Short mmCIF file of C-alpha atoms in Angstrom, two decimals:
data_model
loop_
_atom_site.label_atom_id
_atom_site.label_comp_id
_atom_site.label_asym_id
_atom_site.label_seq_id
_atom_site.Cartn_x
_atom_site.Cartn_y
_atom_site.Cartn_z
CA MET A 10 89.12 87.90 -45.86
CA SER A 11 86.71 87.01 -43.09
CA LYS A 12 87.76 86.82 -39.51
CA SER A 13 90.85 84.67 -39.16
CA SER A 14 90.41 81.30 -37.57
CA ALA A 15 92.85 78.83 -36.11
CA ALA A 16 92.37 76.65 -39.17
CA LYS A 17 93.62 79.46 -41.39
CA LYS A 18 96.68 80.15 -39.24
CA SER A 19 97.95 76.64 -38.46
CA ILE A 20 98.69 73.82 -40.86
CA ILE A 21 98.17 71.32 -38.01
CA VAL A 22 94.72 72.69 -37.15
CA GLY A 23 93.79 73.01 -40.83
CA GLY A 24 95.06 69.51 -41.52
CA LEU A 25 93.18 68.05 -38.58
CA ILE A 26 89.98 69.80 -39.66
CA GLY A 27 90.42 68.51 -43.21
CA THR A 28 91.21 65.09 -41.82
CA GLY A 29 88.25 65.36 -39.45
CA GLY A 30 85.85 65.84 -42.34
CA LEU A 31 87.39 62.92 -44.18
CA PHE A 32 87.39 60.85 -40.98
CA VAL A 33 83.68 61.37 -40.42
CA SER A 34 83.10 60.59 -44.08
CA LYS A 35 85.20 57.41 -44.00
CA LEU A 36 83.80 56.34 -40.62
CA ILE A 37 80.30 56.56 -42.04
CA GLY A 38 81.58 54.71 -45.10
CA LEU A 39 83.00 51.99 -42.87
CA ALA A 40 79.80 51.77 -40.82
CA TYR A 41 77.45 51.35 -43.79
CA THR A 42 79.49 48.50 -45.28
CA ILE A 43 78.58 46.35 -42.30
CA PRO A 44 74.78 46.23 -42.84
CA PHE A 45 75.25 46.46 -46.61
CA SER A 46 77.41 43.32 -46.66
CA TYR A 47 74.61 41.45 -44.87
CA ILE A 48 72.01 42.81 -47.31
CA LEU A 49 74.06 41.48 -50.23
CA GLN A 50 75.22 38.30 -48.43
CA SER A 51 77.54 37.54 -51.31
CA GLU A 52 81.30 37.88 -51.56
CA ALA A 53 80.88 37.92 -55.36
CA TYR A 54 78.62 41.01 -55.18
CA GLN A 55 80.94 42.64 -52.61
CA SER A 56 83.78 42.04 -55.05
CA VAL A 57 81.82 43.66 -57.91
CA TYR A 58 80.96 46.67 -55.73
CA ALA A 59 84.56 47.19 -54.62
CA GLN A 60 86.04 46.66 -58.08
CA SER A 61 83.60 49.05 -59.76
CA TYR A 62 84.70 51.79 -57.38
CA ASN A 63 88.36 51.02 -58.11
CA ILE A 64 88.09 51.94 -61.77
CA TYR A 65 85.62 54.76 -61.05
CA ALA A 66 88.00 56.31 -58.52
CA TYR A 67 90.90 56.12 -60.95
CA LEU A 68 89.00 57.70 -63.84
CA LEU A 69 87.72 60.36 -61.45
CA THR A 70 91.34 61.03 -60.50
CA ILE A 71 92.23 61.57 -64.16
CA PHE A 72 89.32 63.88 -64.93
CA GLN A 73 89.37 66.04 -61.80
CA SER A 74 92.73 65.83 -60.03
CA GLY A 75 95.12 68.64 -60.65
CA VAL A 76 92.65 71.44 -61.34
CA PRO A 77 91.17 71.69 -57.79
CA PHE A 78 94.69 71.72 -56.32
CA ALA A 79 95.82 74.29 -58.89
CA VAL A 80 92.77 76.42 -58.11
CA ALA A 81 93.49 76.24 -54.36
CA THR A 82 97.11 77.27 -55.01
CA LEU A 83 96.17 80.23 -57.24
CA VAL A 84 93.36 81.44 -54.98
CA ALA A 85 95.69 81.38 -51.96
CA ARG A 86 98.38 83.20 -53.97
CA TYR A 87 96.10 85.95 -55.32
CA ILE A 88 94.43 86.48 -51.95
CA ALA A 89 97.90 86.95 -50.42
CA LEU A 90 98.59 89.50 -53.19
CA GLU A 91 95.16 91.16 -52.60
CA ASP A 92 94.11 90.53 -56.21
CA ALA A 93 90.45 89.56 -55.71
CA LYS A 94 89.53 90.14 -59.37
CA SER A 95 91.91 87.37 -60.41
CA VAL A 96 90.43 85.15 -57.70
CA ILE A 97 86.97 85.50 -59.28
CA LEU A 98 88.39 84.70 -62.71
CA VAL A 99 90.14 81.60 -61.36
CA LYS A 100 86.80 80.38 -60.01
CA LYS A 101 84.98 80.84 -63.34
CA ILE A 102 87.69 79.10 -65.36
CA ALA A 103 87.83 76.23 -62.85
CA PHE A 104 84.12 75.46 -63.28
CA ALA A 105 84.46 75.55 -67.08
CA ILE A 106 87.46 73.19 -67.14
CA LEU A 107 86.09 70.69 -64.62
CA GLY A 108 82.61 70.66 -66.14
CA LEU A 109 84.04 69.86 -69.58
CA THR A 110 86.53 67.21 -68.44
CA GLY A 111 83.89 65.58 -66.25
CA PHE A 112 81.54 65.31 -69.22
CA VAL A 113 84.25 63.68 -71.34
CA GLY A 114 85.02 61.23 -68.51
CA MET A 115 81.34 60.30 -68.19
CA ILE A 116 81.07 59.47 -71.89
CA LEU A 117 84.32 57.48 -71.81
CA LEU A 118 83.38 55.28 -68.84
CA PHE A 119 79.88 54.62 -70.15
CA THR A 120 81.22 53.65 -73.59
CA LEU A 121 84.02 51.36 -72.35
CA SER A 122 82.16 49.66 -69.49
CA ASN A 123 81.30 46.51 -71.47
CA VAL A 124 84.93 46.19 -72.61
CA ILE A 125 86.71 46.53 -69.26
CA ALA A 126 84.21 44.73 -67.00
CA PRO A 127 85.20 41.12 -67.91
CA ALA A 128 88.85 41.78 -66.97
CA MET A 129 87.92 43.03 -63.49
CA VAL A 130 85.99 40.10 -61.98
CA ALA A 131 86.03 36.32 -62.08
CA LYS A 132 82.25 36.25 -62.69
CA ASN A 133 79.23 38.61 -62.99
CA ALA A 134 80.85 40.72 -65.73
CA ASP A 135 77.41 41.91 -66.92
CA ILE A 136 76.57 43.24 -63.46
CA MET A 137 79.98 44.91 -63.28
CA ALA A 138 79.34 46.65 -66.62
CA ASN A 139 75.97 47.96 -65.41
CA CYS A 140 77.58 49.30 -62.21
CA LEU A 141 80.19 51.16 -64.26
CA LYS A 142 77.50 52.69 -66.48
CA ILE A 143 75.58 53.94 -63.44
CA LEU A 144 78.78 55.36 -61.91
CA SER A 145 79.60 57.25 -65.12
CA LEU A 146 77.14 60.02 -64.16
CA ALA A 147 79.19 60.70 -61.02
CA ILE A 148 82.29 61.20 -63.19
CA PHE A 149 80.56 64.34 -64.52
CA LEU A 150 79.09 65.59 -61.22
CA VAL A 151 82.01 65.13 -58.81
CA PRO A 152 84.45 67.42 -60.71
CA VAL A 153 81.86 70.21 -60.51
CA LEU A 154 81.72 69.72 -56.74
CA SER A 155 85.53 69.70 -56.68
CA ALA A 156 85.58 73.15 -58.27
CA PHE A 157 83.72 74.51 -55.25
CA ARG A 158 86.02 72.64 -52.86
CA GLY A 159 89.22 73.76 -54.57
CA TYR A 160 88.10 77.39 -54.50
CA TYR A 161 87.26 77.42 -50.79
CA GLN A 162 90.30 75.32 -49.96
CA GLY A 163 92.37 78.18 -51.37
CA LEU A 164 90.43 80.58 -49.13
CA LYS A 165 91.32 78.27 -46.20
CA GLU A 166 87.64 77.63 -45.42
CA MET A 167 88.56 74.21 -44.06
CA GLU A 168 85.47 73.95 -41.85
CA GLU A 169 83.17 74.09 -44.88
CA TYR A 170 85.50 71.79 -46.82
CA ALA A 171 85.23 69.22 -44.03
CA PHE A 172 81.47 69.71 -43.57
CA SER A 173 80.87 69.21 -47.29
CA GLN A 174 82.62 65.84 -47.25
CA ALA A 175 80.70 64.64 -44.19
CA PHE A 176 77.38 65.93 -45.57
CA GLU A 177 77.92 64.18 -48.90
CA GLN A 178 78.71 60.86 -47.22
CA VAL A 179 75.76 61.03 -44.81
CA PHE A 180 73.41 61.70 -47.71
CA ARG A 181 74.97 58.91 -49.78
CA VAL A 182 74.76 56.30 -47.03
CA ALA A 183 71.19 57.25 -46.10
CA PHE A 184 70.09 56.86 -49.72
CA LEU A 185 72.14 53.68 -50.25
CA LEU A 186 70.84 51.75 -47.24
CA SER A 187 67.26 52.99 -47.67
CA ALA A 188 67.17 52.06 -51.34
CA ALA A 189 68.90 48.70 -50.80
CA CYS A 190 66.50 47.71 -48.02
CA LEU A 191 63.52 48.82 -50.07
CA VAL A 192 64.64 46.83 -53.10
CA VAL A 193 65.47 43.61 -51.23
CA TYR A 194 63.01 43.49 -48.32
CA ALA A 195 60.02 45.52 -49.53
CA PHE A 196 59.98 44.68 -53.24
CA GLY A 197 61.69 41.29 -52.98
CA TRP A 198 63.84 41.93 -56.05
CA ASP A 199 67.16 40.24 -56.80
CA LYS A 200 70.06 41.59 -54.70
CA LYS A 201 71.86 42.86 -57.76
CA TYR A 202 69.36 45.74 -57.79
CA ALA A 203 70.51 46.66 -54.29
CA LEU A 204 73.99 46.80 -55.81
CA TYR A 205 72.77 49.14 -58.54
CA ALA A 206 71.07 51.38 -55.95
CA ALA A 207 74.33 51.50 -54.00
CA VAL A 208 76.38 52.79 -56.93
CA MET A 209 73.61 55.24 -57.89
CA SER A 210 73.88 56.76 -54.40
CA THR A 211 77.17 58.43 -55.37
CA SER A 212 75.51 60.62 -58.00
CA VAL A 213 72.50 61.39 -55.79
CA ALA A 214 74.73 62.47 -52.89
CA THR A 215 76.95 64.58 -55.17
CA ILE A 216 73.92 66.52 -56.42
CA ALA A 217 72.93 67.18 -52.80
CA ALA A 218 76.49 68.28 -51.93
CA ILE A 219 76.62 70.66 -54.92
CA ALA A 220 73.34 72.23 -53.77
CA GLN A 221 74.73 72.63 -50.22
CA PHE A 222 77.95 74.22 -51.48
CA ALA A 223 76.00 76.55 -53.79
CA TYR A 224 74.01 77.74 -50.75
CA PHE A 225 77.26 78.30 -48.82
CA ASP A 226 78.76 80.12 -51.80
CA ARG A 227 75.85 82.58 -51.99
CA LYS A 228 76.40 83.50 -48.35
CA HIS A 229 80.20 83.82 -48.44
CA GLN A 230 81.15 84.95 -51.93
CA CYS A 231 80.22 88.51 -50.91
CA VAL A 232 83.47 88.79 -48.93
CA VAL A 233 85.55 88.39 -52.10
CA ASP A 234 83.12 90.59 -54.02
CA GLU A 235 83.70 93.38 -51.50
CA MET A 236 87.45 93.05 -52.02
CA VAL A 237 86.83 93.39 -55.77
CA GLN A 238 84.95 96.65 -55.21
CA ARG A 239 87.89 98.08 -53.28
CA GLN A 240 90.51 96.89 -55.77
CA THR A 241 91.85 99.55 -58.13
CA THR A 242 94.16 97.36 -60.22
CA ARG A 243 93.06 95.17 -63.13
CA SER A 244 92.96 91.39 -62.91
CA HIS A 245 95.24 89.14 -64.90
CA SER A 246 93.91 88.07 -68.28
CA ALA A 247 91.80 84.92 -68.61
CA LYS A 248 94.44 83.50 -70.96
CA LYS A 249 97.20 83.98 -68.37
CA ILE A 250 95.14 82.42 -65.57
CA PHE A 251 94.12 79.50 -67.79
CA ARG A 252 97.79 78.92 -68.59
CA GLU A 253 98.70 79.13 -64.87
CA ILE A 254 96.02 76.58 -63.99
CA LEU A 255 97.36 74.18 -66.63
CA ILE A 256 100.98 74.69 -65.53
CA LEU A 257 100.03 73.90 -61.93
CA ALA A 258 97.39 71.25 -62.71
CA ILE A 259 99.40 69.03 -65.04
CA PRO A 260 102.03 68.08 -62.42
CA TYR A 261 99.24 67.48 -59.85
CA LEU A 262 97.36 65.45 -62.47
CA VAL A 263 100.37 63.30 -63.37
CA VAL A 264 101.15 62.85 -59.68
CA ALA A 265 97.54 61.79 -59.04
CA ILE A 266 97.53 59.38 -61.99
CA LEU A 267 100.79 57.73 -60.95
CA GLY A 268 100.11 57.97 -57.22
CA ASN A 269 96.70 56.29 -57.51
CA ILE A 270 97.64 53.70 -60.10
CA ASP A 271 97.17 51.01 -57.44
CA GLN A 272 93.48 51.27 -58.29
CA VAL A 273 94.26 50.12 -61.84
CA PHE A 274 96.69 47.46 -60.62
CA ASN A 275 94.08 46.16 -58.15
CA GLY A 276 91.42 46.29 -60.82
CA PHE A 277 93.29 44.43 -63.57
CA LEU A 278 96.76 43.10 -62.67
CA LEU A 279 95.92 41.82 -59.19
CA PRO A 280 93.01 39.59 -60.34
CA THR A 281 95.29 38.17 -63.06
CA GLY A 282 97.93 37.18 -60.52
CA LEU A 283 95.37 35.89 -58.01
CA LYS A 284 93.83 33.56 -60.60
CA MET A 285 97.29 32.03 -61.07
CA HIS A 286 97.75 31.40 -57.31
CA TYR A 287 94.22 30.64 -55.99
CA ASN A 288 91.19 28.76 -57.24
CA ALA A 289 88.15 30.74 -58.48
CA GLU A 290 86.36 30.73 -55.10
CA ASP A 291 89.41 31.89 -53.13
CA THR A 292 90.17 34.52 -55.78
CA THR A 293 86.72 36.03 -55.26
CA THR A 294 87.25 35.94 -51.47
CA VAL A 295 90.65 37.66 -51.71
CA ILE A 296 89.35 40.38 -54.04
CA SER A 297 86.39 40.98 -51.71
CA ALA A 298 88.59 41.04 -48.58
CA SER A 299 91.31 43.25 -50.09
CA ASN A 300 89.12 45.80 -51.87
CA TYR A 301 85.90 45.78 -49.81
CA VAL A 302 86.90 44.91 -46.22
CA ALA A 303 90.55 46.01 -46.09
CA GLY A 304 89.79 48.95 -48.37
CA LYS A 305 87.24 50.33 -45.91
CA LEU A 306 89.38 49.64 -42.84
CA ASN A 307 92.54 51.12 -44.37
CA ALA A 308 90.55 54.21 -45.32
CA ILE A 309 90.74 55.22 -41.63
CA PRO A 310 94.52 55.88 -41.51
CA MET A 311 94.65 56.79 -45.21
CA ILE A 312 92.48 59.89 -44.69
CA LEU A 313 95.47 61.55 -43.02
CA GLY A 314 97.35 61.90 -46.31
CA PRO A 315 94.57 63.70 -48.24
CA GLY A 316 93.52 65.60 -45.10
CA PHE A 317 96.93 67.16 -44.62
CA ALA A 318 97.53 67.50 -48.36
CA THR A 319 94.42 69.68 -48.43
CA ALA A 320 95.85 71.94 -45.72
CA ILE A 321 99.41 71.89 -47.06
CA ILE A 322 98.69 73.57 -50.38
CA PRO A 323 97.41 77.00 -49.27
CA HIS A 324 99.77 77.22 -46.28
CA ILE A 325 102.96 76.30 -48.15
CA SER A 326 101.93 78.33 -51.22
CA GLU A 327 101.49 81.41 -49.02
CA ALA A 328 104.77 80.79 -47.14
CA LEU A 329 106.70 80.36 -50.40
CA SER A 330 105.18 83.49 -51.94
CA LYS A 331 106.42 85.42 -48.89
CA LYS A 332 109.80 83.58 -48.94
CA ASN A 333 109.23 82.46 -45.34
CA TYR A 334 111.38 79.31 -45.54
CA LYS A 335 111.45 78.82 -41.78
CA LEU A 336 107.67 78.43 -41.82
CA VAL A 337 107.94 76.11 -44.83
CA LYS A 338 110.27 73.78 -42.88
CA LYS A 339 107.96 73.84 -39.85
CA ASN A 340 104.90 73.00 -41.99
CA VAL A 341 106.69 70.06 -43.65
CA LEU A 342 107.84 68.50 -40.38
CA ASP A 343 104.54 69.14 -38.56
CA SER A 344 102.59 67.38 -41.32
CA ILE A 345 104.86 64.32 -41.39
CA ASN A 346 105.02 63.99 -37.59
CA VAL A 347 101.25 64.18 -37.07
CA VAL A 348 100.57 61.58 -39.76
CA LEU A 349 103.15 59.18 -38.30
CA TYR A 350 101.82 59.55 -34.74
CA VAL A 351 98.30 58.58 -35.77
CA ALA A 352 98.83 56.27 -38.76
CA ILE A 353 101.34 53.86 -37.18
CA PRO A 354 99.10 52.71 -34.27
CA VAL A 355 95.92 52.71 -36.37
CA SER A 356 97.48 50.52 -39.06
CA PHE A 357 98.88 48.21 -36.38
CA CYS A 358 95.44 47.88 -34.76
CA ILE A 359 93.93 46.87 -38.12
CA PHE A 360 96.61 44.17 -38.30
CA ALA A 361 96.18 43.01 -34.69
CA TYR A 362 92.37 42.94 -34.72
CA ALA A 363 91.87 41.71 -38.30
CA GLY A 364 90.20 38.47 -37.13
CA PRO A 365 87.57 40.01 -34.85
CA LEU A 366 86.96 42.86 -37.32
CA ASN A 367 86.18 40.38 -40.09
CA TYR A 368 84.12 38.12 -37.85
CA THR A 369 81.99 40.75 -36.16
CA LEU A 370 81.51 43.37 -38.87
CA TYR A 371 81.48 41.66 -42.27
CA TYR A 372 79.90 38.78 -44.10
CA SER A 373 82.68 36.25 -44.69
CA GLU A 374 82.64 32.77 -46.20
CA ASN A 375 86.31 32.06 -45.34
CA LEU A 376 87.28 33.87 -42.14
CA GLU A 377 90.85 32.57 -42.03
CA LEU A 378 91.68 33.72 -45.55
CA CYS A 379 89.92 37.08 -45.07
CA THR A 380 91.89 37.70 -41.87
CA PHE A 381 95.17 36.85 -43.60
CA VAL A 382 94.36 39.28 -46.42
CA VAL A 383 93.41 42.16 -44.11
CA GLN A 384 96.57 41.70 -42.02
CA TRP A 385 98.80 42.02 -45.07
CA MET A 386 96.78 44.92 -46.45
CA ALA A 387 97.24 46.83 -43.17
CA LEU A 388 100.91 47.30 -44.11
CA GLU A 389 99.93 48.64 -47.51
CA GLY A 390 97.44 50.94 -45.79
CA PHE A 391 100.24 52.59 -43.82
CA LEU A 392 102.38 53.08 -46.92
CA SER A 393 99.36 54.48 -48.77
CA THR A 394 98.87 56.97 -45.94
CA LEU A 395 102.41 58.34 -45.93
CA ALA A 396 103.12 58.30 -49.69
CA PRO A 397 100.40 60.81 -50.79
CA LEU A 398 101.45 63.23 -48.07
CA VAL A 399 105.12 63.16 -49.10
CA THR A 400 104.20 63.38 -52.78
CA ASN A 401 101.95 66.41 -52.26
CA LEU A 402 104.68 68.03 -50.18
CA MET A 403 107.01 67.69 -53.15
CA VAL A 404 104.49 69.29 -55.52
CA SER A 405 103.63 72.10 -53.07
CA LEU A 406 107.35 72.77 -52.59
CA GLU A 407 107.69 73.19 -56.37
CA LEU A 408 109.85 70.06 -56.79
CA ARG A 409 107.60 68.74 -59.54
CA LYS A 410 110.17 67.40 -61.97
CA ASN A 411 111.79 64.94 -59.57
CA VAL A 412 108.53 63.86 -57.94
CA LEU A 413 107.25 62.74 -61.34
CA LYS A 414 110.45 60.79 -61.98
CA ASN A 415 110.33 59.15 -58.54
CA LEU A 416 106.66 58.23 -58.97
CA ALA A 417 107.24 56.79 -62.43
CA ILE A 418 110.11 54.59 -61.20
CA GLY A 419 108.14 53.43 -58.15
CA VAL A 420 105.08 52.60 -60.24
CA LEU A 421 107.25 50.73 -62.75
CA ILE A 422 108.80 48.68 -59.94
CA LYS A 423 105.41 47.64 -58.60
CA GLY A 424 103.94 47.02 -62.06
CA VAL A 425 106.80 44.69 -63.00
CA LEU A 426 106.81 42.80 -59.69
CA LEU A 427 103.07 42.54 -59.01
CA ILE A 428 101.93 39.58 -61.13
CA PRO A 429 104.99 37.33 -60.56
CA PHE A 430 105.01 38.07 -56.81
CA VAL A 431 101.26 37.38 -56.51
CA TRP A 432 101.64 34.21 -58.58
CA ILE A 433 104.31 32.95 -56.16
CA MET A 434 103.09 34.31 -52.80
CA GLY A 435 99.43 35.23 -53.26
CA ILE A 436 98.16 38.46 -51.70
CA ALA A 437 101.38 38.77 -49.66
CA GLY A 438 103.26 39.21 -52.93
CA ALA A 439 101.05 42.15 -53.85
CA VAL A 440 101.85 43.94 -50.60
CA ILE A 441 105.58 43.18 -50.87
CA SER A 442 105.65 44.63 -54.39
CA SER A 443 103.90 47.74 -53.03
CA PHE A 444 106.37 47.96 -50.15
CA ILE A 445 109.29 47.99 -52.59
CA GLY A 446 107.76 50.42 -55.10
CA THR A 447 106.09 52.79 -52.63
CA GLY A 448 109.06 52.61 -50.26
CA TYR A 449 111.31 53.84 -53.07
CA ILE A 450 108.97 56.77 -53.76
CA ILE A 451 108.80 57.83 -50.11
CA TYR A 452 112.57 57.58 -49.60
CA LYS A 453 113.52 59.49 -52.76
CA ASN A 454 110.98 62.27 -52.14
CA LEU A 455 112.01 62.78 -48.51
CA LYS A 456 115.65 62.88 -49.59
CA GLU A 457 114.89 65.50 -52.24
CA ILE A 458 113.03 67.70 -49.73
CA GLN A 459 115.93 67.38 -47.31
CA ASP A 460 118.53 68.33 -49.92
CA VAL A 461 116.70 71.31 -51.45
CA TYR A 462 115.24 72.90 -48.31
CA ASN A 463 117.93 71.78 -45.86
CA ILE A 464 115.38 70.04 -43.64
CA SER A 465 116.67 67.72 -40.91
CA TYR A 466 114.65 64.62 -40.01
CA ARG A 467 116.59 64.02 -36.79
CA LYS A 468 113.68 65.13 -34.59
CA THR A 469 111.25 63.05 -36.66
CA SER A 470 113.50 59.97 -36.25
CA ILE A 471 113.46 60.42 -32.47
CA ILE A 472 109.67 60.77 -32.56
CA VAL A 473 109.35 57.56 -34.61
CA VAL A 474 111.48 55.62 -32.10
CA ARG A 475 109.28 56.85 -29.25
CA ILE A 476 106.13 56.02 -31.21
CA LEU A 477 107.43 52.47 -31.68
CA ILE A 478 108.04 52.20 -27.91
CA GLY A 479 104.41 53.23 -27.40
CA LEU A 480 103.34 50.73 -30.05
CA PHE A 481 105.23 47.96 -28.26
CA ALA A 482 103.34 48.83 -25.06
CA LEU A 483 100.06 48.75 -27.03
CA TRP A 484 100.92 45.30 -28.45
CA ILE A 485 101.85 43.83 -25.05
CA THR A 486 98.63 45.21 -23.53
CA SER A 487 96.57 43.72 -26.36
CA ILE A 488 98.17 40.30 -25.88
CA LEU A 489 97.63 40.33 -22.12
CA LEU A 490 93.99 41.37 -22.52
CA SER A 491 93.49 38.60 -25.08
CA LYS A 492 94.88 36.08 -22.57
CA VAL A 493 92.23 37.08 -20.03
CA GLY A 494 89.41 36.64 -22.55
CA LEU A 495 89.03 40.02 -24.30
CA TYR A 496 89.31 38.49 -27.77
CA GLY A 497 87.16 36.16 -29.80
CA VAL A 498 86.08 35.00 -33.26
CA GLU A 499 83.52 32.45 -32.16
CA GLY A 500 80.02 32.57 -30.67
CA SER A 501 78.00 35.74 -30.26
CA LYS A 502 79.18 38.44 -32.65
CA LEU A 503 77.92 41.16 -30.32
CA SER A 504 79.96 39.70 -27.45
CA CYS A 505 83.07 39.44 -29.66
CA LEU A 506 82.58 43.02 -30.83
CA PHE A 507 82.40 44.26 -27.24
CA LYS A 508 85.55 42.33 -26.30
CA MET A 509 87.44 43.66 -29.32
CA CYS A 510 86.39 47.27 -28.64
CA LEU A 511 87.32 47.08 -24.95
CA ASN A 512 90.65 45.44 -25.79
CA GLY A 513 91.40 48.08 -28.42
CA LEU A 514 90.32 51.00 -26.24
CA LEU A 515 92.48 49.96 -23.29
CA SER A 516 95.46 49.24 -25.55
CA VAL A 517 95.19 52.63 -27.26
CA ILE A 518 94.94 54.36 -23.88
CA VAL A 519 98.21 52.67 -22.91
CA TYR A 520 99.77 53.91 -26.19
CA VAL A 521 98.65 57.48 -25.50
CA VAL A 522 99.86 57.40 -21.88
CA VAL A 523 103.27 55.99 -22.82
CA THR A 524 103.76 58.52 -25.64
CA LEU A 525 102.63 61.34 -23.37
CA TYR A 526 105.26 60.23 -20.86
CA LEU A 527 107.83 60.26 -23.68
CA LYS A 528 106.54 63.74 -24.70
CA VAL A 529 105.67 62.71 -28.25
CA PRO A 530 102.30 64.50 -28.65
CA GLN A 531 103.68 67.53 -26.81
CA SER A 532 106.47 67.77 -29.38
CA ILE A 533 104.17 67.21 -32.37
CA PHE A 534 101.22 69.41 -31.39
CA HIS A 535 103.32 72.06 -29.58
CA PHE A 536 101.75 72.03 -26.12
CA GLN A 537 102.89 71.41 -22.55
CA LEU A 538 101.11 69.52 -19.80
CA ARG A 539 100.63 71.75 -16.81
CA LYS A 540 102.12 70.55 -13.56
CA LYS A 541 100.13 71.03 -10.41
CA SER A 542 101.66 73.73 -8.27
CA GLY A 543 102.63 72.87 -4.74
CA VAL A 544 100.50 73.85 -1.78
#
């Protein structure tokens, strides 16, 4: 392959690069929701926008998940075995499978949109149906883009993987805000057309991202082609590779379907329970706050799971193919420790600053209820960060049978508890049901990894205790700064935003300093602070 980079050698560096691309993407996604919420100026429209992406994301999971991960696994394996001819064949078959399944998904969503829309919102079902029809095109395009990403993920080209995600999001947001402003302020049309432009932006950006990846592919595919020219052995048959893709993809697909079923629960079961606990107006507010506001904020810590899952697959696949179990153990613990170090304080900050975040950044008709919702959803955000990582570790470690069983039981627990818990406790009941179901999945998967690979979590437990000490210092600092005036949900939004940012920045600095003193980042990222030598 091309010159080795740090990203190709280290799962931490590769994971951070993958996470970095997702972080930039999600940060841009968080930033655009602020002006977009003021363009719409309607919690009902925000609810429609968020709910339409719930079902879109789940259908996209069904029609693309599994194959890109399988492709990444096989590409990494065949590159390690110096079988470039099979690598090329994997690429061709991947595009054929994902193009076909994406087309089927597009037809399905377009056809069923009028049927499923009324169950997803309290009002504006016709607008919801139109949004789903527009999004159906993306169901075809995104899997094609995922074929490119899965292929280069297997080649450990994490820089391009990250750049592609950021590029796609920048293009999407630029189109979305430009089109929405044009529709509302230049043409003076109804704001529902701004909503339609927003969902259309996904397809437009995906086309641009495919074009960018095709350009990258033309420049870099020659490296594999040169390996093909030097290879004297024959490739595996197309039938064998197709079968291998299916064998690997189906567990990833089932894991993705079960692991992301919250999107279906939030799209259908959650509104049912909310209507039983709240009135129609508060139900709309809760759906908007949980899916639109909390969904965007929780996306910040939640990028860690997919970011490291992206890096895990080629690294662990290569280590297992070489029977390097010591490296496998190191990769597992490094991934978990990094995610915990970042996700715990970020999720806590979302909880602690939920009021100012809602007040300064989003259009809200009921600030108190929105704040309450975001605080509870911050806990779910942390669980939703850790669970995908642990689940993908199980699949990468070839423990597919038990991970499917654990996921199925966890999903069943949440599905059974969700509506009655929400009926009794409101949005808090939804999070508690997730805590029970997702907590079971995380515990059982970690236990399985420990038993099969003889991995000890003692060091991780010590790191978690030290992280919590740092978190306590962060919390005390935040409270003290709030007492001296660096907090507010009244008056100038710009002033409140500045106070919140300064409070958060100083509190996070305290967290970093305390954890540095306790040698947490040194242990996780494998570095030492240099001491000044004496004179």
